Tab-separated table of C-alpha atoms in Angstrom:
chain	number	residue	atom	x	y	z
A	1	MET	CA	-8.843	26.096	-44.555
A	2	CYS	CA	-5.258	27.090	-43.725
A	3	ILE	CA	-2.843	24.177	-43.771
A	4	MET	CA	-0.094	26.087	-41.979
A	5	ASP	CA	-0.386	27.298	-38.391
A	6	SER	CA	-2.265	30.537	-39.013
A	7	SER	CA	-1.676	31.639	-35.412
A	8	LYS	CA	1.899	32.502	-36.429
A	9	LEU	CA	0.698	34.773	-39.241
A	10	ARG	CA	-0.967	38.144	-38.963
A	11	THR	CA	-4.497	38.112	-40.327
A	12	ILE	CA	-4.777	40.336	-43.383
A	13	ASP	CA	-7.910	42.437	-43.680
A	14	LEU	CA	-9.689	42.746	-47.004
A	15	LYS	CA	-12.343	45.447	-47.003
A	16	VAL	CA	-14.976	44.873	-49.693
A	17	VAL	CA	-17.857	47.271	-50.285
A	18	PHE	CA	-21.100	46.641	-52.173
A	19	LEU	CA	-22.536	49.507	-54.217
A	20	GLY	CA	-25.545	49.725	-56.501
A	21	LYS	CA	-29.158	50.738	-56.889
A	22	GLU	CA	-31.625	49.505	-54.280
A	23	GLY	CA	-33.165	46.140	-55.078
A	24	THR	CA	-30.165	44.840	-56.998
A	25	GLY	CA	-29.516	42.028	-54.517
A	26	LYS	CA	-26.456	43.280	-52.657
A	27	THR	CA	-27.695	42.002	-49.305
A	28	CYS	CA	-28.659	38.636	-50.781
A	29	MET	CA	-25.203	38.230	-52.281
A	30	ALA	CA	-23.509	39.008	-48.983
A	31	GLU	CA	-25.760	36.499	-47.226
A	32	ARG	CA	-25.121	33.830	-49.860
A	33	TYR	CA	-21.363	34.210	-49.537
A	34	ILE	CA	-21.168	34.509	-45.755
A	35	SER	CA	-23.839	31.965	-44.763
A	36	ASN	CA	-24.420	30.044	-48.012
A	37	ARG	CA	-28.152	30.674	-47.926
A	38	PHE	CA	-30.699	32.664	-49.905
A	39	LEU	CA	-32.825	35.300	-48.205
A	40	LYS	CA	-36.444	34.500	-49.048
A	41	ARG	CA	-38.082	37.139	-46.886
A	42	GLN	CA	-39.872	40.155	-48.314
A	43	TYR	CA	-37.526	42.820	-49.638
A	44	GLU	CA	-36.372	45.301	-47.008
A	45	PRO	CA	-34.042	48.094	-48.135
A	46	THR	CA	-30.733	48.425	-46.315
A	47	ILE	CA	-30.538	51.545	-44.170
A	48	GLY	CA	-27.061	53.031	-43.872
A	49	GLY	CA	-24.677	50.101	-44.026
A	50	THR	CA	-24.356	46.627	-42.540
A	51	PHE	CA	-21.184	44.717	-41.766
A	52	SER	CA	-20.314	41.028	-41.956
A	53	ALA	CA	-17.048	39.112	-42.090
A	54	LYS	CA	-15.642	35.779	-43.157
A	55	GLN	CA	-12.255	34.182	-42.514
A	56	VAL	CA	-10.564	32.614	-45.540
A	57	CYS	CA	-7.065	31.675	-46.639
A	58	TYR	CA	-4.890	32.731	-49.530
A	59	LYS	CA	-1.830	30.535	-50.005
A	60	ASP	CA	-2.055	29.489	-46.343
A	61	HIS	CA	-2.228	33.105	-45.186
A	62	PRO	CA	-5.317	34.005	-43.114
A	63	ILE	CA	-7.473	36.753	-44.591
A	64	LYS	CA	-10.528	38.330	-43.034
A	65	ILE	CA	-12.999	39.518	-45.651
A	66	CYS	CA	-14.855	42.522	-44.244
A	67	LEU	CA	-18.047	43.110	-46.222
A	68	TRP	CA	-19.902	46.399	-46.155
A	69	ASP	CA	-23.378	46.174	-47.625
A	70	THR	CA	-24.484	49.735	-48.394
A	71	SER	CA	-27.880	51.256	-49.028
A	72	GLY	CA	-29.002	51.646	-52.618
A	73	SER	CA	-31.276	54.544	-51.750
A	74	ILE	CA	-30.414	58.005	-53.059
A	75	ARG	CA	-31.104	59.231	-49.543
A	76	TYR	CA	-27.980	57.498	-48.222
A	77	GLU	CA	-25.576	58.054	-51.122
A	78	SER	CA	-23.405	60.520	-49.207
A	79	MET	CA	-23.055	57.948	-46.419
A	80	ASN	CA	-21.960	55.300	-48.915
A	81	ARG	CA	-19.015	57.495	-49.834
A	82	ILE	CA	-17.817	57.115	-46.260
A	83	PHE	CA	-18.142	53.332	-46.426
A	84	TYR	CA	-16.157	52.876	-49.630
A	85	ARG	CA	-13.234	54.973	-48.437
A	86	SER	CA	-10.038	52.886	-48.304
A	87	ALA	CA	-11.851	49.802	-49.613
A	88	LYS	CA	-9.538	47.252	-51.191
A	89	ALA	CA	-12.286	45.968	-53.494
A	90	ALA	CA	-15.717	47.135	-54.610
A	91	ILE	CA	-18.553	45.075	-56.063
A	92	VAL	CA	-20.842	47.336	-58.068
A	93	CYS	CA	-24.125	45.523	-58.635
A	94	TYR	CA	-26.856	45.959	-61.186
A	95	ASP	CA	-29.989	43.927	-61.820
A	96	LEU	CA	-29.816	42.153	-65.174
A	97	THR	CA	-33.552	42.770	-65.570
A	98	ASP	CA	-33.417	46.488	-64.697
A	99	GLY	CA	-31.857	48.890	-67.187
A	100	GLU	CA	-31.937	51.813	-64.752
A	101	SER	CA	-29.785	49.883	-62.311
A	102	TRP	CA	-27.100	49.587	-65.008
A	103	ASP	CA	-27.079	53.364	-65.460
A	104	LYS	CA	-26.701	53.816	-61.710
A	105	ALA	CA	-23.930	51.233	-61.575
A	106	LYS	CA	-21.937	53.208	-64.140
A	107	GLU	CA	-22.286	56.334	-62.004
A	108	TRP	CA	-20.834	54.529	-58.990
A	109	ILE	CA	-18.056	53.043	-61.100
A	110	LEU	CA	-16.955	56.424	-62.422
A	111	GLU	CA	-17.030	57.867	-58.908
A	112	LEU	CA	-14.922	55.027	-57.525
A	113	ARG	CA	-12.396	55.398	-60.308
A	114	ALA	CA	-12.113	59.104	-59.477
A	115	HIS	CA	-11.713	58.764	-55.698
A	116	GLU	CA	-10.375	55.239	-55.012
A	117	ARG	CA	-8.035	54.564	-57.896
A	118	ASP	CA	-6.291	51.618	-56.208
A	119	CYS	CA	-9.546	49.846	-55.345
A	120	LEU	CA	-10.079	46.569	-57.191
A	121	LEU	CA	-13.315	46.915	-59.132
A	122	TYR	CA	-15.866	44.210	-59.967
A	123	ILE	CA	-19.049	44.790	-61.931
A	124	CYS	CA	-21.719	42.240	-61.128
A	125	GLY	CA	-24.959	41.593	-62.974
A	126	THR	CA	-27.306	39.997	-60.434
A	127	LYS	CA	-30.401	37.775	-60.623
A	128	LEU	CA	-28.921	35.578	-63.333
A	129	ASP	CA	-31.452	32.883	-62.495
A	130	LEU	CA	-34.255	35.096	-63.844
A	131	VAL	CA	-32.438	35.605	-67.135
A	132	ASN	CA	-31.626	31.911	-67.391
A	133	GLU	CA	-35.331	31.155	-67.043
A	134	ASN	CA	-36.405	33.838	-69.516
A	135	LYS	CA	-33.749	35.434	-71.726
A	136	TYR	CA	-36.144	38.209	-72.739
A	137	LEU	CA	-35.952	39.672	-69.238
A	138	ARG	CA	-32.353	40.784	-69.825
A	139	ARG	CA	-32.104	44.565	-70.204
A	140	VAL	CA	-28.355	44.930	-70.726
A	141	LYS	CA	-26.544	42.804	-73.280
A	142	GLN	CA	-23.751	40.799	-71.726
A	143	HIS	CA	-21.122	41.854	-74.259
A	144	LYS	CA	-21.991	45.519	-73.673
A	145	ALA	CA	-21.390	45.207	-69.934
A	146	GLN	CA	-18.232	43.141	-70.449
A	147	ASP	CA	-16.818	45.671	-72.912
A	148	PHE	CA	-17.512	48.508	-70.486
A	149	ALA	CA	-15.775	46.606	-67.682
A	150	SER	CA	-12.739	45.849	-69.837
A	151	GLY	CA	-12.502	49.483	-70.871
A	152	ILE	CA	-12.091	50.685	-67.288
A	153	GLY	CA	-9.975	47.824	-65.964
A	154	ALA	CA	-12.774	46.131	-64.041
A	155	THR	CA	-13.694	42.436	-63.832
A	156	TYR	CA	-17.178	41.384	-64.896
A	157	PHE	CA	-19.398	38.689	-63.385
A	158	GLU	CA	-23.011	37.618	-63.605
A	159	THR	CA	-24.354	35.907	-60.498
A	160	SER	CA	-27.422	34.420	-58.880
A	161	SER	CA	-27.724	34.603	-55.114
A	162	LYS	CA	-30.762	32.339	-55.330
A	163	THR	CA	-28.858	29.423	-56.885
A	164	GLY	CA	-25.386	30.498	-55.779
A	165	GLU	CA	-24.129	30.543	-59.367
A	166	ASN	CA	-20.790	32.363	-59.682
A	167	VAL	CA	-20.960	33.921	-56.207
A	168	ASP	CA	-18.035	31.933	-54.815
A	169	ALA	CA	-16.154	32.403	-58.084
A	170	LEU	CA	-16.518	36.166	-57.730
A	171	PHE	CA	-15.068	36.220	-54.227
A	172	GLU	CA	-12.331	33.733	-55.089
A	173	THR	CA	-11.262	36.110	-57.855
A	174	ILE	CA	-11.312	39.064	-55.467
A	175	ILE	CA	-9.152	37.189	-52.958
A	176	ALA	CA	-6.688	36.106	-55.648
A	177	ASP	CA	-6.429	39.619	-57.108
A	178	PHE	CA	-5.938	41.073	-53.632
A	179	GLY	CA	-3.324	38.453	-52.799
A	180	ALA	CA	-1.446	39.177	-56.015
A	181	ARG	CA	-0.576	42.630	-54.679
A	182	PRO	CA	2.409	42.228	-52.309
A	183	SER	CA	1.807	45.692	-50.857
A	184	ASN	CA	-1.427	44.482	-49.265
A	185	PHE	CA	0.575	42.139	-47.061
A	186	GLU	CA	3.486	44.500	-46.419
A	187	LEU	CA	1.249	47.319	-45.209
A	188	SER	CA	-0.564	45.106	-42.744
A	189	ASP	CA	2.700	44.281	-40.965
A	190	SER	CA	3.284	47.952	-40.177
A	191	ILE	CA	-0.186	48.624	-38.772
A	192	ILE	CA	-1.348	47.820	-35.255
A	193	LEU	CA	-5.023	47.065	-35.472
A	194	HIS	CA	-7.477	47.922	-32.731
A	195	GLU	CA	-11.091	47.117	-32.136
A	196	LYS	CA	-13.458	49.739	-33.510
A	197	THR	CA	-17.193	50.003	-33.429
A	198	SER	CA	-19.080	51.834	-36.129
A	199	PRO	CA	-21.820	54.295	-35.177
A	200	TYR	CA	-24.261	51.782	-36.648
A	201	GLY	CA	-23.513	49.209	-33.994
A	202	SER	CA	-21.445	46.722	-36.013
A	203	SER	CA	-18.385	45.590	-34.128
A	204	CYS	CA	-15.272	45.584	-36.250
A	205	VAL	CA	-12.384	43.719	-34.653
A	206	GLY	CA	-9.018	43.982	-36.358
A	207	CYS	CA	-10.556	45.138	-39.603
A	208	PRO	CA	-10.082	48.473	-41.397
A	209	CYS	CA	-13.727	48.432	-42.353
A	210	TRP	CA	-14.678	51.679	-40.735
A	211	LEU	CA	-12.830	55.009	-40.799
A	212	ASN	CA	-9.060	55.085	-41.191
């Protein structure tokens, strides 16, 4: 909640994109953060990309977090490259119980580092609740993932969308890291934002979440 009168301040847009293999829980994490609930329905793969937003504050400055949840299917990988363009932050997810998802996460990470060098990068091991219940389900050692993240300048988290563990902490870190870059606020003052609608039907008001 903003203490100051946020109407006198321009809302800053923070575009965050989810990337990762299908079934890694990207949609569940977005739902947990936006609506604070866990999706219990049968798994349905994301087709293309879906958009959601949440208004937050950083040091009394209003920020709109624009989340793009992308498909984990190989079929839509080329489309995902459109979605991550100009993203301020990327959450690359892998399933702690799925070794193949870790390999795919590293592919996305290397691609992001090559094409979006200024994008804040977060590596997230999902489904922590399963590992907490049975440590033998873990397929990637925590220190291995942490060392990889440190080596490329990324921040590492392990989360559970089912219990909510570390989900808010992840986004609080993203907001703080974004806010620590003065250029993010300076640039927004020089841009007049207009309403845009993506070809997938998600309305995007005042948010650089589509094509720039």
